[in-house]
PDB file of C-alpha atoms in Angstrom:
ATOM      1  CA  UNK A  16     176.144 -89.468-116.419  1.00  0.00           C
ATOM      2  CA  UNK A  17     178.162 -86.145-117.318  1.00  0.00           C
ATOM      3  CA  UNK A  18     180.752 -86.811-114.565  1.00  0.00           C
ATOM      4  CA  UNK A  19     181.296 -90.339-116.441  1.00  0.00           C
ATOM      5  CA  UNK A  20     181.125 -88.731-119.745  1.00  0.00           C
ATOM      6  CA  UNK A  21     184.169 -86.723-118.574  1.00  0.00           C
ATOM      7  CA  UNK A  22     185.751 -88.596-117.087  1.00  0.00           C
ATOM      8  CA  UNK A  23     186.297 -91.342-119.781  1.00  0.00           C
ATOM      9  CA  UNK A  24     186.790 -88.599-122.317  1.00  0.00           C
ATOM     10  CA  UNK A  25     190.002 -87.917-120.228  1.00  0.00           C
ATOM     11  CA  UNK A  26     190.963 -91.701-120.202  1.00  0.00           C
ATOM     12  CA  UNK A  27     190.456 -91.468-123.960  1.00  0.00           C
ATOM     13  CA  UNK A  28     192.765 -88.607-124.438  1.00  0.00           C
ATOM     14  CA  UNK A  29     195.725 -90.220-122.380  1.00  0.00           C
ATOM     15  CA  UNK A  30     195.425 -93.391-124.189  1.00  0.00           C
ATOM     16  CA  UNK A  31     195.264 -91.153-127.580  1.00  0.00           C
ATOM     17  CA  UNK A  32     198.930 -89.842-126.781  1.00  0.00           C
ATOM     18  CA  UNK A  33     200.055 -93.414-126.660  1.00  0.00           C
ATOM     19  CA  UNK A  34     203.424 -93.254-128.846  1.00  0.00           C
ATOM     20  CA  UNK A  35     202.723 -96.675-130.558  1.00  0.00           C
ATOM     21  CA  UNK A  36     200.211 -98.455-132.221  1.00  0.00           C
ATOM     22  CA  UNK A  37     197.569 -99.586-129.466  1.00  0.00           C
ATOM     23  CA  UNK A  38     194.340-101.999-130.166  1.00  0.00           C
ATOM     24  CA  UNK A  39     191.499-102.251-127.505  1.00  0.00           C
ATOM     25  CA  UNK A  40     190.388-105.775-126.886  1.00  0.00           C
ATOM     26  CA  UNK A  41     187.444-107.234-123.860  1.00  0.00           C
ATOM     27  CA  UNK A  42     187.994-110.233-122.732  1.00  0.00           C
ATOM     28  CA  UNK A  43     184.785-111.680-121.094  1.00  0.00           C
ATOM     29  CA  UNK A  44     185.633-113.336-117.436  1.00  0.00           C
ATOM     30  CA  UNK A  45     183.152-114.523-114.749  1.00  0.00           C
ATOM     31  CA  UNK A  46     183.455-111.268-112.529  1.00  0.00           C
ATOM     32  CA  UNK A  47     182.495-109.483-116.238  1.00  0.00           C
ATOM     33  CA  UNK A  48     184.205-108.158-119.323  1.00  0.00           C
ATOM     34  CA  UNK A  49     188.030-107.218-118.845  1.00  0.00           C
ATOM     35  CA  UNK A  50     189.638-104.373-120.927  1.00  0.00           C
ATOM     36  CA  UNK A  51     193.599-104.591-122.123  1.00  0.00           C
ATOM     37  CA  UNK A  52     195.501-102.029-124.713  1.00  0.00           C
ATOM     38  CA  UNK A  53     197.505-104.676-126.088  1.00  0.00           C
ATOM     39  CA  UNK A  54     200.714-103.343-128.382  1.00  0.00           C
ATOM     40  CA  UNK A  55     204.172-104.365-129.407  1.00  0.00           C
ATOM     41  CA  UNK A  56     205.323-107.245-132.396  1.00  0.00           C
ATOM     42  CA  UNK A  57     202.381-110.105-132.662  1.00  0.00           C
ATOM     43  CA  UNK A  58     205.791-112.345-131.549  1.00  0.00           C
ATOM     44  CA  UNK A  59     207.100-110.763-128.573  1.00  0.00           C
ATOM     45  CA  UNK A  60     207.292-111.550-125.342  1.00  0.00           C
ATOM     46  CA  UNK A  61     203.827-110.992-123.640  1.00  0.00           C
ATOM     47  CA  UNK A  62     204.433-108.409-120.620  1.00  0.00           C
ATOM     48  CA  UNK A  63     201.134-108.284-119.107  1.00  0.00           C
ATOM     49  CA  UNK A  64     200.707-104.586-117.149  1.00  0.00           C
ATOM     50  CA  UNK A  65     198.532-103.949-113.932  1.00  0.00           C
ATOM     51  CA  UNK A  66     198.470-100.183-112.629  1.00  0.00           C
ATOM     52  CA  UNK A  67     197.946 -98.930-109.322  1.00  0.00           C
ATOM     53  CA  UNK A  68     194.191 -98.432-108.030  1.00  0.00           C
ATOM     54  CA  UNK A  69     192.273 -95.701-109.720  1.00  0.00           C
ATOM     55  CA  UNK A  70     194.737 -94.894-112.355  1.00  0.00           C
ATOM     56  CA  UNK A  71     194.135 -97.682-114.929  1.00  0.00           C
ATOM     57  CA  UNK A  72     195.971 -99.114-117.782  1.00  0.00           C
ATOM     58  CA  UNK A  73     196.187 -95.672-119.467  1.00  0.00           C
ATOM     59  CA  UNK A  74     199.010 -95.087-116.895  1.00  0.00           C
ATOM     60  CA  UNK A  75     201.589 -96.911-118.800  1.00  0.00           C
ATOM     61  CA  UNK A  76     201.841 -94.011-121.345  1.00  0.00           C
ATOM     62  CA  UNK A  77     205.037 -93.311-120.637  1.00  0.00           C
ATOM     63  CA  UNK A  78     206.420 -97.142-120.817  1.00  0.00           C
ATOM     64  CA  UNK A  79     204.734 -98.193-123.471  1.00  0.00           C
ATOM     65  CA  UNK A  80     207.229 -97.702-126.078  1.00  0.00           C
ATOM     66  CA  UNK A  81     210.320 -98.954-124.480  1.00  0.00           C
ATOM     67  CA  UNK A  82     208.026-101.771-123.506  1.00  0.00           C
ATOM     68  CA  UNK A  83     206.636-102.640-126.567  1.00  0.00           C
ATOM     69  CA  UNK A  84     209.908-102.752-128.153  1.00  0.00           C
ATOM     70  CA  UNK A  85     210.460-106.587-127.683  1.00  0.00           C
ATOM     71  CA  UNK A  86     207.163-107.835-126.348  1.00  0.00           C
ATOM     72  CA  UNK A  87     203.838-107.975-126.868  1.00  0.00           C
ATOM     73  CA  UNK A  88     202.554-105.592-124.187  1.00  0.00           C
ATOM     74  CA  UNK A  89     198.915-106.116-122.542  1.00  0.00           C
ATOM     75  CA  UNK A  90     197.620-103.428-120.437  1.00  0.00           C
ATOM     76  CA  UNK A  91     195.121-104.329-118.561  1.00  0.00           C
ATOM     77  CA  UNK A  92     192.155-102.180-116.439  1.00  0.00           C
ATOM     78  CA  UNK A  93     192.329-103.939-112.893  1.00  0.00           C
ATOM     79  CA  UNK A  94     188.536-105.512-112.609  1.00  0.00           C
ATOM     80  CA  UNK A  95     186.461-103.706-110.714  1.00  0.00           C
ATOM     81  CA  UNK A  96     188.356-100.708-110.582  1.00  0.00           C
ATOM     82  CA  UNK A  97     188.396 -96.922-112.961  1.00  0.00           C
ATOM     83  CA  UNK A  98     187.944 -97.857-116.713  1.00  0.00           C
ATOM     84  CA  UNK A  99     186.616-100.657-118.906  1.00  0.00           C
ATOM     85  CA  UNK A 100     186.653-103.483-116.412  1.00  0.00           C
ATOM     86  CA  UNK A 101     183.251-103.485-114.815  1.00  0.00           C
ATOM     87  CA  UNK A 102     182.886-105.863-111.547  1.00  0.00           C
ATOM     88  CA  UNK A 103     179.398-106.539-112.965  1.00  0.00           C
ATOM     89  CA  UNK A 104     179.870-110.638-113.005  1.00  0.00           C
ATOM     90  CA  UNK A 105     180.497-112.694-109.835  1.00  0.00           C
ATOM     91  CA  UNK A 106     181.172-110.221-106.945  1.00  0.00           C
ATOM     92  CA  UNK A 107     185.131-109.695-105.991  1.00  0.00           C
ATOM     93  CA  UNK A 108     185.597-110.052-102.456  1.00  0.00           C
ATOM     94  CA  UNK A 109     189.267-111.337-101.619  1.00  0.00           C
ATOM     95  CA  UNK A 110     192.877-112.004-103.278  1.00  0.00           C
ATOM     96  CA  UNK A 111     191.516-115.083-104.803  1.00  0.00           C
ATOM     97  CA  UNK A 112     188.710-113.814-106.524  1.00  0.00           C
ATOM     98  CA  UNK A 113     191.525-111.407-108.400  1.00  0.00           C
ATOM     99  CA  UNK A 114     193.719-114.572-108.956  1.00  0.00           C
ATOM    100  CA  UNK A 115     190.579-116.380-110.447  1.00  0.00           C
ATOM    101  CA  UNK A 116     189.987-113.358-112.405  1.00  0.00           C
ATOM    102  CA  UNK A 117     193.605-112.982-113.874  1.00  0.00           C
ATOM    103  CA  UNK A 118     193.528-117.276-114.642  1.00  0.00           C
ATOM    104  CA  UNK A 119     190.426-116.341-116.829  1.00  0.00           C
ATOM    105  CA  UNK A 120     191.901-113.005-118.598  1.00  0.00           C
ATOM    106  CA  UNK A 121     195.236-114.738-119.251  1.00  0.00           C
ATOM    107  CA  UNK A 122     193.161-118.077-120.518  1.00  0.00           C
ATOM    108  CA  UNK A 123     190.706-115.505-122.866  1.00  0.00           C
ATOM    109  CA  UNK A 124     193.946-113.760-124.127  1.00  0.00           C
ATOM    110  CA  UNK A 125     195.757-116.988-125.302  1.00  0.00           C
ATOM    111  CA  UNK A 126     198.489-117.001-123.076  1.00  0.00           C
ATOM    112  CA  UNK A 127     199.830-119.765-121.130  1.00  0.00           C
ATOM    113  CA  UNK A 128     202.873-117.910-119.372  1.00  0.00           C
ATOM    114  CA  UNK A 129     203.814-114.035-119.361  1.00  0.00           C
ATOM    115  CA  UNK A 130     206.013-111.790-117.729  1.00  0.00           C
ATOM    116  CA  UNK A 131     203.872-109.667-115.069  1.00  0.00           C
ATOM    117  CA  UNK A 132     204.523-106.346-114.082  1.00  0.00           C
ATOM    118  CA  UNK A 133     202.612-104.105-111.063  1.00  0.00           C
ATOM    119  CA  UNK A 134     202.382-100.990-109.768  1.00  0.00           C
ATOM    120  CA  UNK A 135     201.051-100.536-106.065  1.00  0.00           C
ATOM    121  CA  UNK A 136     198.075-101.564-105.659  1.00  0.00           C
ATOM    122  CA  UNK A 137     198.476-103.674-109.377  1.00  0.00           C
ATOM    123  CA  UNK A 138     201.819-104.922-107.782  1.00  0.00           C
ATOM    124  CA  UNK A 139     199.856-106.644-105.082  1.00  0.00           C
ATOM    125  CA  UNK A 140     197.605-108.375-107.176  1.00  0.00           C
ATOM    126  CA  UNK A 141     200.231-109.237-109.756  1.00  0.00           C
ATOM    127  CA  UNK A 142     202.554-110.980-106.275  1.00  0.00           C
ATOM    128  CA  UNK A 143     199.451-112.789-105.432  1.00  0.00           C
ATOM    129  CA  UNK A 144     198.797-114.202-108.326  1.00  0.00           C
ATOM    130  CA  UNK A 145     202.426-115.252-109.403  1.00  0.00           C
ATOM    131  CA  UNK A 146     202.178-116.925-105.445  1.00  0.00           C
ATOM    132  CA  UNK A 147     199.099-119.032-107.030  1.00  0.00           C
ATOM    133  CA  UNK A 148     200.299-119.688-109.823  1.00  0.00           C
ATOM    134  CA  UNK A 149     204.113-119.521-110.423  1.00  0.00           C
ATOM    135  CA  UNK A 150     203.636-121.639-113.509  1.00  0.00           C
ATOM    136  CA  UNK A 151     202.306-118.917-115.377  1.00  0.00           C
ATOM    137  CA  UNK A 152     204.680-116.256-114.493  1.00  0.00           C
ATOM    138  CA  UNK A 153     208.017-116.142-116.030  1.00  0.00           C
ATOM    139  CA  UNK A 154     209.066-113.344-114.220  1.00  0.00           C
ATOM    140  CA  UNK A 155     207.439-110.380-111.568  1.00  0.00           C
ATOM    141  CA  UNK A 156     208.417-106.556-111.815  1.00  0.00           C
ATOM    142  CA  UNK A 157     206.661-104.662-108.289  1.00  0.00           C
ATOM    143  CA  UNK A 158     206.970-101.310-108.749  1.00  0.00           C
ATOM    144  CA  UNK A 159     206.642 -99.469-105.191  1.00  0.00           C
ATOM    145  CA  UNK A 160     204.285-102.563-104.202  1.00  0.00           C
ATOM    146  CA  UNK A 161     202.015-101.646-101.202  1.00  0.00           C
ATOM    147  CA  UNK A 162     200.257-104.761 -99.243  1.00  0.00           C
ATOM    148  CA  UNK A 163     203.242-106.951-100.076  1.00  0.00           C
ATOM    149  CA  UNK A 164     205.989-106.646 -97.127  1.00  0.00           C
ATOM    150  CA  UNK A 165     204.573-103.384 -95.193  1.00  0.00           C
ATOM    151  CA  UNK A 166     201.473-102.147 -94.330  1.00  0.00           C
ATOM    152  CA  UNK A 167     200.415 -98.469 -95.392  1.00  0.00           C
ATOM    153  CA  UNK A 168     201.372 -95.591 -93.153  1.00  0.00           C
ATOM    154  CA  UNK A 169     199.066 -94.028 -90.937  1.00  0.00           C
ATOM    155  CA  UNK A 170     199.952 -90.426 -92.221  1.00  0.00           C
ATOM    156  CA  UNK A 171     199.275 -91.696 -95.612  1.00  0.00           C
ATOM    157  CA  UNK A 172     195.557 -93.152 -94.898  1.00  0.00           C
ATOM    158  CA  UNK A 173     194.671 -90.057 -92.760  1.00  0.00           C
ATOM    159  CA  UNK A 174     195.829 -87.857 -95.947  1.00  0.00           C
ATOM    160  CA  UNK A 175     193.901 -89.738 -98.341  1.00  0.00           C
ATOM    161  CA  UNK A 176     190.433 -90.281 -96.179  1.00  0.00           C
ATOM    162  CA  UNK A 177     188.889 -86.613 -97.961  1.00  0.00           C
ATOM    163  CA  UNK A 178     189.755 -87.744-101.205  1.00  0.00           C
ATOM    164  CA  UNK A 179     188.105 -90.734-100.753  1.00  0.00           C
ATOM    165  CA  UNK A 180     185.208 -89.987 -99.019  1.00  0.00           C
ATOM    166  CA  UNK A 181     184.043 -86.729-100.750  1.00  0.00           C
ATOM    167  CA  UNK A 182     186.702 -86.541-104.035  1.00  0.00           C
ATOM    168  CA  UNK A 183     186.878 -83.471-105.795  1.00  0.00           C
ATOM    169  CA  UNK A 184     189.175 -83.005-109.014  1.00  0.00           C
ATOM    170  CA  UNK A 185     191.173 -80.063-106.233  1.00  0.00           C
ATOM    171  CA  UNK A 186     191.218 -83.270-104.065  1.00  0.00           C
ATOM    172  CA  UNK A 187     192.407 -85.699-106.023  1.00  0.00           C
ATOM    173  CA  UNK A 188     195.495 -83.353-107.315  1.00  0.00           C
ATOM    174  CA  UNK A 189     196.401 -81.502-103.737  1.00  0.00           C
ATOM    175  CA  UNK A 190     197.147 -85.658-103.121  1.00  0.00           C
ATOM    176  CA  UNK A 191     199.408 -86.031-105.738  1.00  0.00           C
ATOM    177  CA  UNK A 192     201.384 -82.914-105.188  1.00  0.00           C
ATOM    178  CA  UNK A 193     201.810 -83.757-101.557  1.00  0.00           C
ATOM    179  CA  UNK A 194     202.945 -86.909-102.136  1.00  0.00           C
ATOM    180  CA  UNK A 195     205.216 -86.260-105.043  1.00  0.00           C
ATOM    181  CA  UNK A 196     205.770 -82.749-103.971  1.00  0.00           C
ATOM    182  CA  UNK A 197     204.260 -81.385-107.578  1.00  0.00           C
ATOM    183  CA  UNK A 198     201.584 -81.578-109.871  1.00  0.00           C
ATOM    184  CA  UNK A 199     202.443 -84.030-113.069  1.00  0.00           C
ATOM    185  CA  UNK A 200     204.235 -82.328-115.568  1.00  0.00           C
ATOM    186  CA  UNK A 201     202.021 -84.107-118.702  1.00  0.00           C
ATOM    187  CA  UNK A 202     198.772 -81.802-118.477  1.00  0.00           C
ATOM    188  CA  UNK A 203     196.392 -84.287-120.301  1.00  0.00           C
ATOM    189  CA  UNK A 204     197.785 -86.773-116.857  1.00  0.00           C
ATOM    190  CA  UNK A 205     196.857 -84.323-114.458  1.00  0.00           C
ATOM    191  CA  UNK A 206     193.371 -83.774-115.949  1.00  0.00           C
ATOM    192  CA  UNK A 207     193.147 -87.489-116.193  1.00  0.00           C
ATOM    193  CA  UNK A 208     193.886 -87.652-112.551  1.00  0.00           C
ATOM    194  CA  UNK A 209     191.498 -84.836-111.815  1.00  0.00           C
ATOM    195  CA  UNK A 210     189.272 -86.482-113.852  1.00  0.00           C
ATOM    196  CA  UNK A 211     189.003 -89.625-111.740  1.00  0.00           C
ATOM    197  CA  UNK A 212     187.090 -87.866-109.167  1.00  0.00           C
ATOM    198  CA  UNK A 213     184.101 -88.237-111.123  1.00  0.00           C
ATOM    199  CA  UNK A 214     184.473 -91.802-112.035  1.00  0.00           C
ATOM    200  CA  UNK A 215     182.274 -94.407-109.779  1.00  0.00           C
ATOM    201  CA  UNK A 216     184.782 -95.593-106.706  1.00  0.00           C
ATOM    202  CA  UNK A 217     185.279 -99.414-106.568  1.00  0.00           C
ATOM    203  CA  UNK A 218     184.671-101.645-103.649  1.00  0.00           C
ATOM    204  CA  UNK A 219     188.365-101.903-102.263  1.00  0.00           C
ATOM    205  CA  UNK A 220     189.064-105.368-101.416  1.00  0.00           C
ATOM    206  CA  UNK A 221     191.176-105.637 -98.299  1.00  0.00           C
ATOM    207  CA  UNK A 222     195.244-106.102 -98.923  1.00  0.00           C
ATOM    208  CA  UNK A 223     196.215-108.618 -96.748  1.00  0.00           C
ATOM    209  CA  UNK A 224     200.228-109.376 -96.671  1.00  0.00           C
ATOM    210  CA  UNK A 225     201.684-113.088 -97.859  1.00  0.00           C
ATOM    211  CA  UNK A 226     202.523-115.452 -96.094  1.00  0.00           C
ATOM    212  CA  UNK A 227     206.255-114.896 -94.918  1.00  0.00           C
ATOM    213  CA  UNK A 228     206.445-118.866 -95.629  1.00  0.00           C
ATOM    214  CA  UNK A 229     204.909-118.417 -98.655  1.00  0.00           C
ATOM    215  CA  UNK A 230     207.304-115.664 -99.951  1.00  0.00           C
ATOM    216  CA  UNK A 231     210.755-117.547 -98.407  1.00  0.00           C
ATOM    217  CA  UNK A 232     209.468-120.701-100.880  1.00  0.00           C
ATOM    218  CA  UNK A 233     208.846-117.955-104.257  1.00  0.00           C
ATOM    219  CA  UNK A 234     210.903-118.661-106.866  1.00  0.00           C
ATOM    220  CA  UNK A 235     209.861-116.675-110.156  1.00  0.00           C
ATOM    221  CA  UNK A 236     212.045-114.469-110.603  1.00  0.00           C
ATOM    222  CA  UNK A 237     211.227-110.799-109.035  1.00  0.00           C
ATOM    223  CA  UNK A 238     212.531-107.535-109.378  1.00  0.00           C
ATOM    224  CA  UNK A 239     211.062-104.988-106.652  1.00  0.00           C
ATOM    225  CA  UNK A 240     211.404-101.330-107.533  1.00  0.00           C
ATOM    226  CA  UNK A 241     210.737 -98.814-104.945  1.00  0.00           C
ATOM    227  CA  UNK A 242     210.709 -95.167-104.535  1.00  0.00           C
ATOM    228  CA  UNK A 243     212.633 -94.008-102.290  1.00  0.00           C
ATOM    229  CA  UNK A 244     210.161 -90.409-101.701  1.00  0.00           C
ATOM    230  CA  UNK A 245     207.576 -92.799-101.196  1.00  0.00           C
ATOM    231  CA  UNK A 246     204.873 -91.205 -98.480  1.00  0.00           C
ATOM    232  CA  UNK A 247     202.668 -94.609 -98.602  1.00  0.00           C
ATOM    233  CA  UNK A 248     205.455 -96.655 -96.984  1.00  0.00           C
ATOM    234  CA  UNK A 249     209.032 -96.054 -95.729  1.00  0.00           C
ATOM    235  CA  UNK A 250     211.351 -97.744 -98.811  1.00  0.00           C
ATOM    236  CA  UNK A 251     213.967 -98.414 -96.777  1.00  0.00           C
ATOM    237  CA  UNK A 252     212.077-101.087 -94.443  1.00  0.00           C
ATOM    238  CA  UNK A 253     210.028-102.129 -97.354  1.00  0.00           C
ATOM    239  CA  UNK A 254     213.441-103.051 -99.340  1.00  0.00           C
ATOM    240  CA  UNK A 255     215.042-104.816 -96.044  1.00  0.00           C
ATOM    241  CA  UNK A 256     212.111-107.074 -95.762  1.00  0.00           C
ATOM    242  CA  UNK A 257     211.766-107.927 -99.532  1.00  0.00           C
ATOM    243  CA  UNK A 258     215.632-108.343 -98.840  1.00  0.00           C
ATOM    244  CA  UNK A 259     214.414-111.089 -96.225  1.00  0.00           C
ATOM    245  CA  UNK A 260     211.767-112.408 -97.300  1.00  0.00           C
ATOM    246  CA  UNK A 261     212.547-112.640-101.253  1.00  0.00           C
ATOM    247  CA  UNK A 262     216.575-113.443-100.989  1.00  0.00           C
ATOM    248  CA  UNK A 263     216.554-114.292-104.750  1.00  0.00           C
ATOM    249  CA  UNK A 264     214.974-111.075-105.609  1.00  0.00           C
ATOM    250  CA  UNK A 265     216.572-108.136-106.924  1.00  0.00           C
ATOM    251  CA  UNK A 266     215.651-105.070-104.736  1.00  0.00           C
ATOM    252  CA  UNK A 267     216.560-101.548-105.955  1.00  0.00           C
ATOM    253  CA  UNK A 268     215.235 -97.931-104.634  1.00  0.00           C
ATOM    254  CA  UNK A 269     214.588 -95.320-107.011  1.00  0.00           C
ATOM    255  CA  UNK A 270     215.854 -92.340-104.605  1.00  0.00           C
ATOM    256  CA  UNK A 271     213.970 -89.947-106.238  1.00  0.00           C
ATOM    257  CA  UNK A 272     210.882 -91.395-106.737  1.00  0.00           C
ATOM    258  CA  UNK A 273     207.971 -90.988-105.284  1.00  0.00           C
ATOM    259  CA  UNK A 274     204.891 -93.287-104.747  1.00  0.00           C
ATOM    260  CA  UNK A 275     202.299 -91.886-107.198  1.00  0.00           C
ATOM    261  CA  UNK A 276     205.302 -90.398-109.631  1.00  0.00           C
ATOM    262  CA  UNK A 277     205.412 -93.875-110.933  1.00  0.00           C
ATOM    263  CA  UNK A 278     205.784 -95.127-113.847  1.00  0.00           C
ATOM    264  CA  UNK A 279     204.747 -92.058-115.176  1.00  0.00           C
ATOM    265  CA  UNK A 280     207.167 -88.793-114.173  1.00  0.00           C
ATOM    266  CA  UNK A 281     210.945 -88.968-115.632  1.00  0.00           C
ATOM    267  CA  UNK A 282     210.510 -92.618-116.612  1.00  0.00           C
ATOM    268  CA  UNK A 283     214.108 -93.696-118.513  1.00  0.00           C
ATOM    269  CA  UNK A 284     215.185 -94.542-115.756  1.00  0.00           C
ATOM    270  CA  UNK A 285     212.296 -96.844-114.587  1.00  0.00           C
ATOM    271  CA  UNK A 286     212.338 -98.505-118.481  1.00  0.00           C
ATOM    272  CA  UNK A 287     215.891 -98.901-118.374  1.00  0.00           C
ATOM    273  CA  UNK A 288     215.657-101.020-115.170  1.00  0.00           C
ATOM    274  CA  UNK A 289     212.512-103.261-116.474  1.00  0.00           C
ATOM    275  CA  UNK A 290     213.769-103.735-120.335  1.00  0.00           C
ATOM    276  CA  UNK A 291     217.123-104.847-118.307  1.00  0.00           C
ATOM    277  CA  UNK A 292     215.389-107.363-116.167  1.00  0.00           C
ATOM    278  CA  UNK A 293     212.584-108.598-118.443  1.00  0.00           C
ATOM    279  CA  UNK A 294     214.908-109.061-121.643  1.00  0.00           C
TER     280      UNK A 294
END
């Protein structure tokens, strides 16, 4: 279990650069224990935080101040997935097995509503589960949200298929710097994300897109991020059809963003935009 060893060792040292005060909690769930970095005032707001796939909640190390300046910040590893959230319950096979997951971790935390916040991946499950239950979500930040109004690119998936099948730590960062167009400038990030390559892979649970019904009748309030460098999806269509299908929403491209840059590379200007919308 070396490769494990190292790999959480990694996780360990991004969460250790955390610039404020961070407490580990589990929160047991039927599809198995759930692990959240919860920070911020005991009376804030509670911002609940779901990264991308394979990056887990250490990823918010760059947001976690602003964040936690006002609320009461839970960042959560997605079940299932890299980190502290093993699948080792009832098995996870669809959307609302993650919706029944995140009814359980919001009921073990205490917390009746929250404001919910994605990334990719994350930013799918957090749409889905604000679509299930809109009662509990205040409001919904989707940053660069893939499986939510466009499919993945083909270019993208072909890229990625070596990483997944046979990843390598040179794997895992030649993706990043083709997709961002450089390697991240935090080093204890880029051996994090090196680092994953030795980390079990999760069962991927297929994305399958809302209901464009379902989506024209949302009304939590939503703001959708995207990067406009993005190599998973083109931003452009992605913000026309939010446009469409989300008319309340508040849509906004990040032009010099890319996919996998977020939240972590240059992020003032991604705080700025969620401490605006979420205050």
């Amino acid at each position: 279990m070396a490769d494990s060893k190292a790999f959480f060792a990694a996780y360990d040292a991004v969460l250790g650069q955390w610039p404020v005060k961070v407490e580990a909690v589990d929160i047991p769930t039927p599809y198995g224990r759930t692990r959240a970095h919860v920070s911020g005032p005991e009376g804030g707001s509670p911002l609940v935080l779901l990264p991308g796939g394979g990056t887990t909640s250490v990823a918010w190390f760059a947001n976690a101040e602003a964040l936690a300046e006002h609320h009461r910040v839970y960042a959560v590893d997605l079940i299932g997935d890299l980190g502290y959230s093993p699948n080792d319950g009832q098995p996870l096979r669809s959307s609302e097995d993650l919706t029944a997951w995140l009814d359980a971790l919001l009921d073990g935390l205490g917390l009746a509503s929250v404001q919910l916040c994605g990334h990719s991946y994350g930013a799918w499950t957090a749409l889905n589960y604000a679509l299930h239950a809109p009662e509990r979500v205040s409001r919904l930040a989707l940053l660069d949200p893939t499986g939510c109004f466009a499919g993945l690119r083909s270019g993208y998936m072909l890229r990625a298929l070596p990483m997944l099948a046979r990843p390598t730590a040179r794997r895992m960062l030649a993706f990043h710097r083709w997709e961002t167009g450089s390697l991240p400038a935090d080093p204890v990030w880029q051996e994090f994300l090196a680092a994953t390559a030795h980390a079990p892979r999760p069962k991927a649970i297929r994305m399958r897109r809302p209901r464009p019904e379902n989506l024209k009748a949302f009304t939590v309030e939503t703001l959708v991020l995207l990067a406009g460098r993005s190599k998973a999806h083109d931003a452009r269509q992605v913000a026309a059809t939010a446009r469409e299908l989300l008319p309340h929403a508040t849509v906004t491209v990040l032009e010099q963003a890319s996919h996998h840059s977020l939240p972590t590379e240059q992020p003032a200007e991604v705080n700025r935009l969620l401490k605006n919308f979420l205050s």
